[in-house]
Amino acid sequence: MKKTISMMMALAVAGTMAAPAMAVNDEPMVIAPAPNTQSQQAQMKIVVKGKTMPVQTISVNGCTMAPVRVIAEALGFKVTWNADRSININNGKMQSDLRIGDNSYVVYTAVEGMAGMSAPFELGSAPVIKNNTAYVPIDLFVPLFGNDPATVKTSGDTITINPDAKTEDGDSSQIPNLLTAHDSLAELAKTVGFDIKAPTVPAGYEADAYIDISGELAEVFYMKGDDTLVYRVSRGEGDNSGDYNTYSNKKTVDVNGVSVELRGKDKVNVATWSNGGFAYSVSAKQGISETEVAAVVSSAF
């Protein structure tokens, strides 16, 4: 449980953050022009680990944007264009999937066998393409490196990115903690303000961590060896799984009158459904069967 909790706490992310760029000849063409809200801004000098980067910045909605590949790679990230035209940046510890035109960001663990993801958050702008180069808000590196605001600092016309920087005493209140660990399902339910029934999970899985995200979403981690199953409940409707992967198989089934969307490969990796004013999801890294999904759904009410 301690391993899961420590990873989840590293994912406590909030409000204002950013990332870097891509070159013309080594990226696929993406037809997504930058929004008309781009404005002229004095060029900012970006210094990464003491080295000045050979990049130009742009401003969108007053947000300073920088090219992803150059800066991310300087910080130790691998930058990958995916088939769905999203951009993954991954340093082996943390990662994020960026989508052109989508001002919704999530950071999540890149550690094999671990599960953990921030709640979605917005920055000053969505990623944009300009002259075949992808730009993202520079503040994205704050949550990717633990959410300490000292990671990205602006002084005059210079932006300094230092993953090892630490906030001075007295400034830590700037760092909101979205994720809170609890000792039991009952304690978690009390915090989010609604009842949570323990789901019937596949044999061998044991509850490992009880987490609330911003006091609104309940998340329970179940472990079986190196495999992780995540069960989520929140008020409202829609997909609250936080899983943005593209799966080869997708279909909808009926479980006791409830419409359940299944996504996965050979097995079900993600199942989402809504009922009685609440949204539910179960995610399994190695996948579970449709029968096992039905058991989870049936036990949720």
mmCIF file of C-alpha atoms in Angstrom:
data_model
loop_
_atom_site.group_PDB
_atom_site.id
_atom_site.type_symbol
_atom_site.label_atom_id
_atom_site.label_comp_id
_atom_site.label_asym_id
_atom_site.label_seq_id
_atom_site.Cartn_x
_atom_site.Cartn_y
_atom_site.Cartn_z
ATOM 1 C CA MET A 1 0.000 0.000 0.000
ATOM 2 C CA LYS A 2 2.821 2.418 0.806
ATOM 3 C CA LYS A 3 4.176 2.033 -2.731
ATOM 4 C CA THR A 4 0.806 2.904 -4.249
ATOM 5 C CA ILE A 5 0.247 5.821 -1.881
ATOM 6 C CA SER A 6 3.664 7.370 -2.533
ATOM 7 C CA MET A 7 3.128 7.219 -6.279
ATOM 8 C CA MET A 8 -0.349 8.707 -5.978
ATOM 9 C CA MET A 9 0.925 11.571 -3.850
ATOM 10 C CA ALA A 10 3.549 12.317 -6.487
ATOM 11 C CA LEU A 11 0.606 12.827 -8.840
ATOM 12 C CA ALA A 12 -1.060 15.549 -6.797
ATOM 13 C CA VAL A 13 -1.477 18.140 -9.516
ATOM 14 C CA ALA A 14 -3.335 21.421 -9.877
ATOM 15 C CA GLY A 15 -3.858 24.551 -11.676
ATOM 16 C CA THR A 16 -1.048 26.096 -13.732
ATOM 17 C CA MET A 17 1.605 24.120 -15.598
ATOM 18 C CA ALA A 18 3.446 23.515 -19.043
ATOM 19 C CA ALA A 19 5.725 21.606 -21.707
ATOM 20 C CA PRO A 20 8.088 21.720 -24.949
ATOM 21 C CA ALA A 21 8.445 20.993 -28.876
ATOM 22 C CA MET A 22 8.937 19.093 -32.164
ATOM 23 C CA ALA A 23 10.891 19.557 -35.343
ATOM 24 C CA VAL A 24 9.551 19.846 -38.867
ATOM 25 C CA ASN A 25 11.149 16.851 -40.501
ATOM 26 C CA ASP A 26 10.737 14.211 -37.831
ATOM 27 C CA GLU A 27 7.062 14.649 -36.947
ATOM 28 C CA PRO A 28 3.879 13.759 -38.876
ATOM 29 C CA MET A 29 1.923 16.655 -40.317
ATOM 30 C CA VAL A 30 -0.956 17.650 -38.066
ATOM 31 C CA ILE A 31 -3.594 19.877 -39.592
ATOM 32 C CA ALA A 32 -4.500 21.900 -36.525
ATOM 33 C CA PRO A 33 -3.698 25.591 -36.828
ATOM 34 C CA ALA A 34 -2.969 27.518 -33.684
ATOM 35 C CA PRO A 35 -5.967 29.512 -32.442
ATOM 36 C CA ASN A 36 -6.437 33.156 -33.412
ATOM 37 C CA THR A 37 -5.696 34.183 -29.852
ATOM 38 C CA GLN A 38 -1.950 34.030 -30.515
ATOM 39 C CA SER A 39 -0.304 37.335 -29.784
ATOM 40 C CA GLN A 40 3.069 38.939 -30.200
ATOM 41 C CA GLN A 41 5.289 38.569 -27.172
ATOM 42 C CA ALA A 42 8.876 39.477 -26.514
ATOM 43 C CA GLN A 43 10.953 36.349 -26.972
ATOM 44 C CA MET A 44 11.631 34.537 -23.730
ATOM 45 C CA LYS A 45 14.958 32.852 -23.134
ATOM 46 C CA ILE A 46 14.532 29.325 -21.756
ATOM 47 C CA VAL A 47 17.278 27.886 -19.573
ATOM 48 C CA VAL A 48 17.158 24.165 -18.767
ATOM 49 C CA LYS A 49 19.550 22.864 -16.130
ATOM 50 C CA GLY A 50 21.779 25.883 -16.672
ATOM 51 C CA LYS A 51 21.836 25.598 -20.480
ATOM 52 C CA THR A 52 20.122 28.108 -22.775
ATOM 53 C CA MET A 53 17.864 26.321 -25.263
ATOM 54 C CA PRO A 54 17.931 27.234 -28.996
ATOM 55 C CA VAL A 55 14.152 27.729 -29.211
ATOM 56 C CA GLN A 56 11.640 30.469 -29.847
ATOM 57 C CA THR A 57 8.590 30.941 -27.660
ATOM 58 C CA ILE A 58 5.079 32.024 -28.638
ATOM 59 C CA SER A 59 2.214 33.437 -26.597
ATOM 60 C CA VAL A 60 -1.338 32.038 -26.709
ATOM 61 C CA ASN A 61 -4.016 33.561 -24.481
ATOM 62 C CA GLY A 62 -1.192 35.215 -22.574
ATOM 63 C CA CYS A 63 0.382 31.804 -21.926
ATOM 64 C CA THR A 64 4.037 31.287 -22.816
ATOM 65 C CA MET A 65 4.407 28.263 -25.091
ATOM 66 C CA ALA A 66 7.607 26.438 -26.009
ATOM 67 C CA PRO A 67 8.512 23.727 -28.543
ATOM 68 C CA VAL A 68 8.007 20.285 -26.980
ATOM 69 C CA ARG A 69 10.780 18.103 -28.332
ATOM 70 C CA VAL A 70 13.779 20.330 -27.668
ATOM 71 C CA ILE A 71 12.877 21.160 -24.093
ATOM 72 C CA ALA A 72 11.362 17.829 -23.091
ATOM 73 C CA GLU A 73 14.392 15.910 -24.361
ATOM 74 C CA ALA A 74 16.719 18.332 -22.575
ATOM 75 C CA LEU A 75 14.855 17.386 -19.399
ATOM 76 C CA GLY A 76 15.249 13.651 -20.027
ATOM 77 C CA PHE A 77 11.886 12.884 -21.627
ATOM 78 C CA LYS A 78 11.319 10.694 -24.651
ATOM 79 C CA VAL A 79 8.904 12.407 -27.048
ATOM 80 C CA THR A 80 6.652 10.217 -29.215
ATOM 81 C CA TRP A 81 3.940 11.016 -31.762
ATOM 82 C CA ASN A 82 1.207 8.389 -31.450
ATOM 83 C CA ALA A 83 -1.008 7.012 -34.202
ATOM 84 C CA ASP A 84 -3.941 9.069 -32.903
ATOM 85 C CA ARG A 85 -1.799 12.215 -33.294
ATOM 86 C CA SER A 86 -1.370 12.678 -29.581
ATOM 87 C CA ILE A 87 2.087 13.377 -28.201
ATOM 88 C CA ASN A 88 3.479 11.302 -25.342
ATOM 89 C CA ILE A 89 6.328 12.626 -23.209
ATOM 90 C CA ASN A 90 7.856 10.106 -20.806
ATOM 91 C CA ASN A 91 10.932 10.204 -18.562
ATOM 92 C CA GLY A 92 10.510 6.717 -17.117
ATOM 93 C CA LYS A 93 8.917 8.086 -13.953
ATOM 94 C CA MET A 94 6.135 10.373 -15.133
ATOM 95 C CA GLN A 95 4.412 10.937 -18.457
ATOM 96 C CA SER A 96 1.659 12.901 -20.160
ATOM 97 C CA ASP A 97 -0.341 12.569 -23.384
ATOM 98 C CA LEU A 98 -0.802 15.890 -25.155
ATOM 99 C CA ARG A 99 -3.522 16.540 -27.718
ATOM 100 C CA ILE A 100 -3.423 19.423 -30.145
ATOM 101 C CA GLY A 101 -6.307 21.781 -29.436
ATOM 102 C CA ASP A 102 -7.312 20.075 -26.168
ATOM 103 C CA ASN A 103 -6.756 22.167 -23.040
ATOM 104 C CA SER A 104 -7.148 19.196 -20.704
ATOM 105 C CA TYR A 105 -3.984 17.752 -19.232
ATOM 106 C CA VAL A 106 -3.257 14.671 -17.146
ATOM 107 C CA VAL A 107 0.043 13.402 -15.761
ATOM 108 C CA TYR A 108 0.447 9.788 -14.736
ATOM 109 C CA THR A 109 3.080 7.315 -13.650
ATOM 110 C CA ALA A 110 5.403 5.721 -16.188
ATOM 111 C CA VAL A 111 6.729 3.173 -13.683
ATOM 112 C CA GLU A 112 6.005 -0.384 -14.817
ATOM 113 C CA GLY A 113 3.533 -2.149 -12.558
ATOM 114 C CA MET A 114 2.400 1.043 -10.853
ATOM 115 C CA ALA A 115 -0.884 2.902 -11.249
ATOM 116 C CA GLY A 116 -1.487 6.547 -10.545
ATOM 117 C CA MET A 117 -2.940 9.491 -12.404
ATOM 118 C CA SER A 118 -3.761 13.108 -11.655
ATOM 119 C CA ALA A 119 -7.185 14.574 -12.088
ATOM 120 C CA PRO A 120 -7.531 16.434 -15.412
ATOM 121 C CA PHE A 121 -6.435 20.075 -15.213
ATOM 122 C CA GLU A 122 -6.247 23.041 -17.581
ATOM 123 C CA LEU A 123 -3.336 25.327 -18.383
ATOM 124 C CA GLY A 124 -3.399 28.697 -20.115
ATOM 125 C CA SER A 125 -3.724 27.083 -23.541
ATOM 126 C CA ALA A 126 -4.115 23.801 -25.369
ATOM 127 C CA PRO A 127 -1.080 22.474 -27.273
ATOM 128 C CA VAL A 128 -0.835 24.101 -30.716
ATOM 129 C CA ILE A 129 0.991 23.566 -34.002
ATOM 130 C CA LYS A 130 2.890 26.443 -35.602
ATOM 131 C CA ASN A 131 5.166 25.984 -38.607
ATOM 132 C CA ASN A 132 4.951 22.199 -38.167
ATOM 133 C CA THR A 133 6.225 22.473 -34.597
ATOM 134 C CA ALA A 134 4.188 21.519 -31.526
ATOM 135 C CA TYR A 135 4.081 24.011 -28.677
ATOM 136 C CA VAL A 136 2.804 23.496 -25.135
ATOM 137 C CA PRO A 137 2.507 25.698 -22.028
ATOM 138 C CA ILE A 138 5.862 25.843 -20.305
ATOM 139 C CA ASP A 139 4.238 25.284 -16.896
ATOM 140 C CA LEU A 140 3.403 21.643 -17.730
ATOM 141 C CA PHE A 141 6.775 20.685 -16.299
ATOM 142 C CA VAL A 142 5.664 21.697 -12.822
ATOM 143 C CA PRO A 143 3.330 18.688 -12.279
ATOM 144 C CA LEU A 144 5.632 16.392 -14.238
ATOM 145 C CA PHE A 145 8.357 17.037 -11.673
ATOM 146 C CA GLY A 146 6.316 16.797 -8.484
ATOM 147 C CA ASN A 147 4.249 19.995 -8.591
ATOM 148 C CA ASP A 148 6.752 22.277 -6.887
ATOM 149 C CA PRO A 149 6.273 25.789 -8.366
ATOM 150 C CA ALA A 150 10.022 26.372 -8.059
ATOM 151 C CA THR A 151 10.535 23.975 -10.998
ATOM 152 C CA VAL A 152 9.621 26.719 -13.505
ATOM 153 C CA LYS A 153 10.592 30.288 -12.646
ATOM 154 C CA THR A 154 10.306 33.463 -14.729
ATOM 155 C CA SER A 155 12.570 36.453 -14.166
ATOM 156 C CA GLY A 156 12.394 39.251 -16.703
ATOM 157 C CA ASP A 157 12.795 37.691 -20.146
ATOM 158 C CA THR A 158 14.256 34.421 -18.809
ATOM 159 C CA ILE A 159 12.409 31.224 -17.890
ATOM 160 C CA THR A 160 14.430 28.751 -15.851
ATOM 161 C CA ILE A 161 13.437 25.084 -15.642
ATOM 162 C CA ASN A 162 15.161 23.159 -12.875
ATOM 163 C CA PRO A 163 13.675 19.767 -11.827
ATOM 164 C CA ASP A 164 15.767 19.827 -8.643
ATOM 165 C CA ALA A 165 14.574 23.243 -7.465
ATOM 166 C CA LYS A 166 12.662 23.337 -4.194
ATOM 167 C CA THR A 167 10.205 25.884 -2.859
ATOM 168 C CA GLU A 168 11.598 27.965 -0.023
ATOM 169 C CA ASP A 169 10.041 27.609 3.416
ATOM 170 C CA GLY A 170 6.802 29.517 3.610
ATOM 171 C CA ASP A 171 5.905 29.063 -0.063
ATOM 172 C CA SER A 172 4.617 25.496 0.091
ATOM 173 C CA SER A 173 1.028 26.718 0.402
ATOM 174 C CA GLN A 174 1.134 27.358 -3.355
ATOM 175 C CA ILE A 175 1.005 23.615 -3.971
ATOM 176 C CA PRO A 176 -2.544 22.250 -3.729
ATOM 177 C CA ASN A 177 -2.814 18.559 -2.867
ATOM 178 C CA LEU A 178 -5.594 17.039 -4.933
ATOM 179 C CA LEU A 179 -5.099 13.465 -3.764
ATOM 180 C CA THR A 180 -5.737 12.256 -0.227
ATOM 181 C CA ALA A 181 -5.172 8.734 1.062
ATOM 182 C CA HIS A 182 -7.570 7.100 3.533
ATOM 183 C CA ASP A 183 -7.384 4.074 5.800
ATOM 184 C CA SER A 184 -10.685 2.509 4.801
ATOM 185 C CA LEU A 185 -13.551 2.546 2.327
ATOM 186 C CA ALA A 186 -15.813 4.029 5.004
ATOM 187 C CA GLU A 187 -13.414 6.911 5.602
ATOM 188 C CA LEU A 188 -13.174 7.520 1.852
ATOM 189 C CA ALA A 189 -16.978 7.545 1.524
ATOM 190 C CA LYS A 190 -17.290 10.038 4.369
ATOM 191 C CA THR A 191 -14.866 12.399 2.640
ATOM 192 C CA VAL A 192 -16.523 12.337 -0.793
ATOM 193 C CA GLY A 193 -19.995 12.523 0.733
ATOM 194 C CA PHE A 194 -21.660 9.471 -0.797
ATOM 195 C CA ASP A 195 -21.909 5.764 -0.063
ATOM 196 C CA ILE A 196 -19.477 3.420 -1.801
ATOM 197 C CA LYS A 197 -20.173 -0.291 -1.907
ATOM 198 C CA ALA A 198 -17.173 -2.589 -2.050
ATOM 199 C CA PRO A 199 -17.267 -4.076 -5.565
ATOM 200 C CA THR A 200 -17.009 -7.780 -6.276
ATOM 201 C CA VAL A 201 -13.566 -7.896 -7.871
ATOM 202 C CA PRO A 202 -11.921 -10.931 -9.528
ATOM 203 C CA ALA A 203 -10.418 -13.555 -7.234
ATOM 204 C CA GLY A 204 -6.975 -12.765 -5.894
ATOM 205 C CA TYR A 205 -7.258 -8.967 -5.944
ATOM 206 C CA GLU A 206 -6.970 -7.225 -2.584
ATOM 207 C CA ALA A 207 -7.717 -3.598 -1.700
ATOM 208 C CA ASP A 208 -4.431 -1.701 -1.468
ATOM 209 C CA ALA A 209 -5.275 2.013 -1.325
ATOM 210 C CA TYR A 210 -8.275 4.310 -0.848
ATOM 211 C CA ILE A 211 -7.877 7.718 -2.520
ATOM 212 C CA ASP A 212 -10.075 10.757 -3.029
ATOM 213 C CA ILE A 213 -9.356 13.272 -5.783
ATOM 214 C CA SER A 214 -10.317 16.819 -4.817
ATOM 215 C CA GLY A 215 -12.908 15.388 -2.421
ATOM 216 C CA GLU A 216 -15.109 14.549 -5.404
ATOM 217 C CA LEU A 217 -13.903 11.295 -6.952
ATOM 218 C CA ALA A 218 -13.400 8.069 -4.992
ATOM 219 C CA GLU A 219 -10.682 5.717 -6.187
ATOM 220 C CA VAL A 220 -9.867 2.272 -4.808
ATOM 221 C CA PHE A 221 -6.763 0.352 -5.888
ATOM 222 C CA TYR A 222 -6.783 -3.447 -5.878
ATOM 223 C CA MET A 223 -3.552 -5.400 -6.298
ATOM 224 C CA LYS A 224 -2.846 -8.931 -7.457
ATOM 225 C CA GLY A 225 0.881 -9.498 -7.757
ATOM 226 C CA ASP A 226 2.105 -6.886 -10.222
ATOM 227 C CA ASP A 227 -1.353 -6.253 -11.655
ATOM 228 C CA THR A 228 -3.511 -3.311 -10.627
ATOM 229 C CA LEU A 229 -7.266 -2.858 -10.826
ATOM 230 C CA VAL A 230 -8.675 0.632 -10.227
ATOM 231 C CA TYR A 231 -12.317 1.244 -9.275
ATOM 232 C CA ARG A 232 -13.689 4.797 -9.465
ATOM 233 C CA VAL A 233 -16.972 6.422 -8.412
ATOM 234 C CA SER A 234 -18.018 10.065 -8.761
ATOM 235 C CA ARG A 235 -21.190 12.117 -8.979
ATOM 236 C CA GLY A 236 -22.600 12.765 -12.459
ATOM 237 C CA GLU A 237 -22.350 10.807 -15.685
ATOM 238 C CA GLY A 238 -19.737 9.928 -18.284
ATOM 239 C CA ASP A 239 -16.255 8.430 -18.367
ATOM 240 C CA ASN A 240 -14.321 9.038 -15.140
ATOM 241 C CA SER A 241 -11.686 6.340 -15.769
ATOM 242 C CA GLY A 242 -8.902 8.750 -16.703
ATOM 243 C CA ASP A 243 -7.756 6.177 -19.284
ATOM 244 C CA TYR A 244 -7.029 7.924 -22.588
ATOM 245 C CA ASN A 245 -5.487 4.967 -24.396
ATOM 246 C CA THR A 246 -6.830 3.808 -27.757
ATOM 247 C CA TYR A 247 -7.942 0.157 -27.724
ATOM 248 C CA SER A 248 -8.637 -2.124 -30.663
ATOM 249 C CA ASN A 249 -11.927 -3.392 -29.238
ATOM 250 C CA LYS A 250 -14.825 -1.266 -28.049
ATOM 251 C CA LYS A 251 -18.445 -2.216 -27.470
ATOM 252 C CA THR A 252 -21.441 -1.616 -25.235
ATOM 253 C CA VAL A 253 -23.181 -4.347 -23.232
ATOM 254 C CA ASP A 254 -26.203 -4.464 -20.943
ATOM 255 C CA VAL A 255 -25.706 -5.531 -17.328
ATOM 256 C CA ASN A 256 -28.979 -5.740 -15.404
ATOM 257 C CA GLY A 257 -30.418 -2.840 -17.366
ATOM 258 C CA VAL A 258 -27.281 -0.704 -17.149
ATOM 259 C CA SER A 259 -25.404 0.232 -20.333
ATOM 260 C CA VAL A 260 -21.691 -0.507 -19.887
ATOM 261 C CA GLU A 261 -18.995 0.539 -22.355
ATOM 262 C CA LEU A 262 -16.098 -1.917 -22.648
ATOM 263 C CA ARG A 263 -12.678 -1.075 -24.114
ATOM 264 C CA GLY A 264 -9.665 -3.308 -24.414
ATOM 265 C CA LYS A 265 -7.594 -5.699 -26.458
ATOM 266 C CA ASP A 266 -7.960 -9.431 -25.814
ATOM 267 C CA LYS A 267 -9.707 -8.731 -22.509
ATOM 268 C CA VAL A 268 -11.482 -5.729 -21.001
ATOM 269 C CA ASN A 269 -9.024 -3.060 -19.870
ATOM 270 C CA VAL A 270 -11.585 -0.336 -19.146
ATOM 271 C CA ALA A 271 -15.300 -0.458 -18.357
ATOM 272 C CA THR A 272 -17.399 2.659 -17.744
ATOM 273 C CA TRP A 273 -21.058 3.138 -16.834
ATOM 274 C CA SER A 274 -23.468 5.569 -15.186
ATOM 275 C CA ASN A 275 -26.406 4.853 -12.906
ATOM 276 C CA GLY A 276 -28.489 6.729 -10.353
ATOM 277 C CA GLY A 277 -26.654 10.017 -10.761
ATOM 278 C CA PHE A 278 -23.189 8.497 -10.412
ATOM 279 C CA ALA A 279 -20.396 7.624 -12.846
ATOM 280 C CA TYR A 280 -18.417 4.408 -12.383
ATOM 281 C CA SER A 281 -15.375 2.818 -13.955
ATOM 282 C CA VAL A 282 -13.061 -0.117 -13.482
ATOM 283 C CA SER A 283 -9.654 -0.289 -15.150
ATOM 284 C CA ALA A 284 -7.397 -3.331 -15.253
ATOM 285 C CA LYS A 285 -3.887 -3.171 -16.653
ATOM 286 C CA GLN A 286 -3.755 -6.840 -17.657
ATOM 287 C CA GLY A 287 -7.460 -6.964 -18.442
ATOM 288 C CA ILE A 288 -10.388 -8.887 -16.970
ATOM 289 C CA SER A 289 -13.210 -10.887 -18.540
ATOM 290 C CA GLU A 290 -16.672 -9.563 -19.403
ATOM 291 C CA THR A 291 -18.090 -11.848 -16.721
ATOM 292 C CA GLU A 292 -15.779 -10.269 -14.141
ATOM 293 C CA VAL A 293 -16.809 -6.800 -15.312
ATOM 294 C CA ALA A 294 -20.474 -7.759 -14.920
ATOM 295 C CA ALA A 295 -19.788 -8.838 -11.335
ATOM 296 C CA VAL A 296 -18.237 -5.452 -10.543
ATOM 297 C CA VAL A 297 -21.130 -3.563 -12.147
ATOM 298 C CA SER A 298 -23.821 -5.655 -10.433
ATOM 299 C CA SER A 299 -22.242 -5.173 -7.010
ATOM 300 C CA ALA A 300 -21.919 -1.395 -7.338
ATOM 301 C CA PHE A 301 -25.566 -0.602 -6.490
#
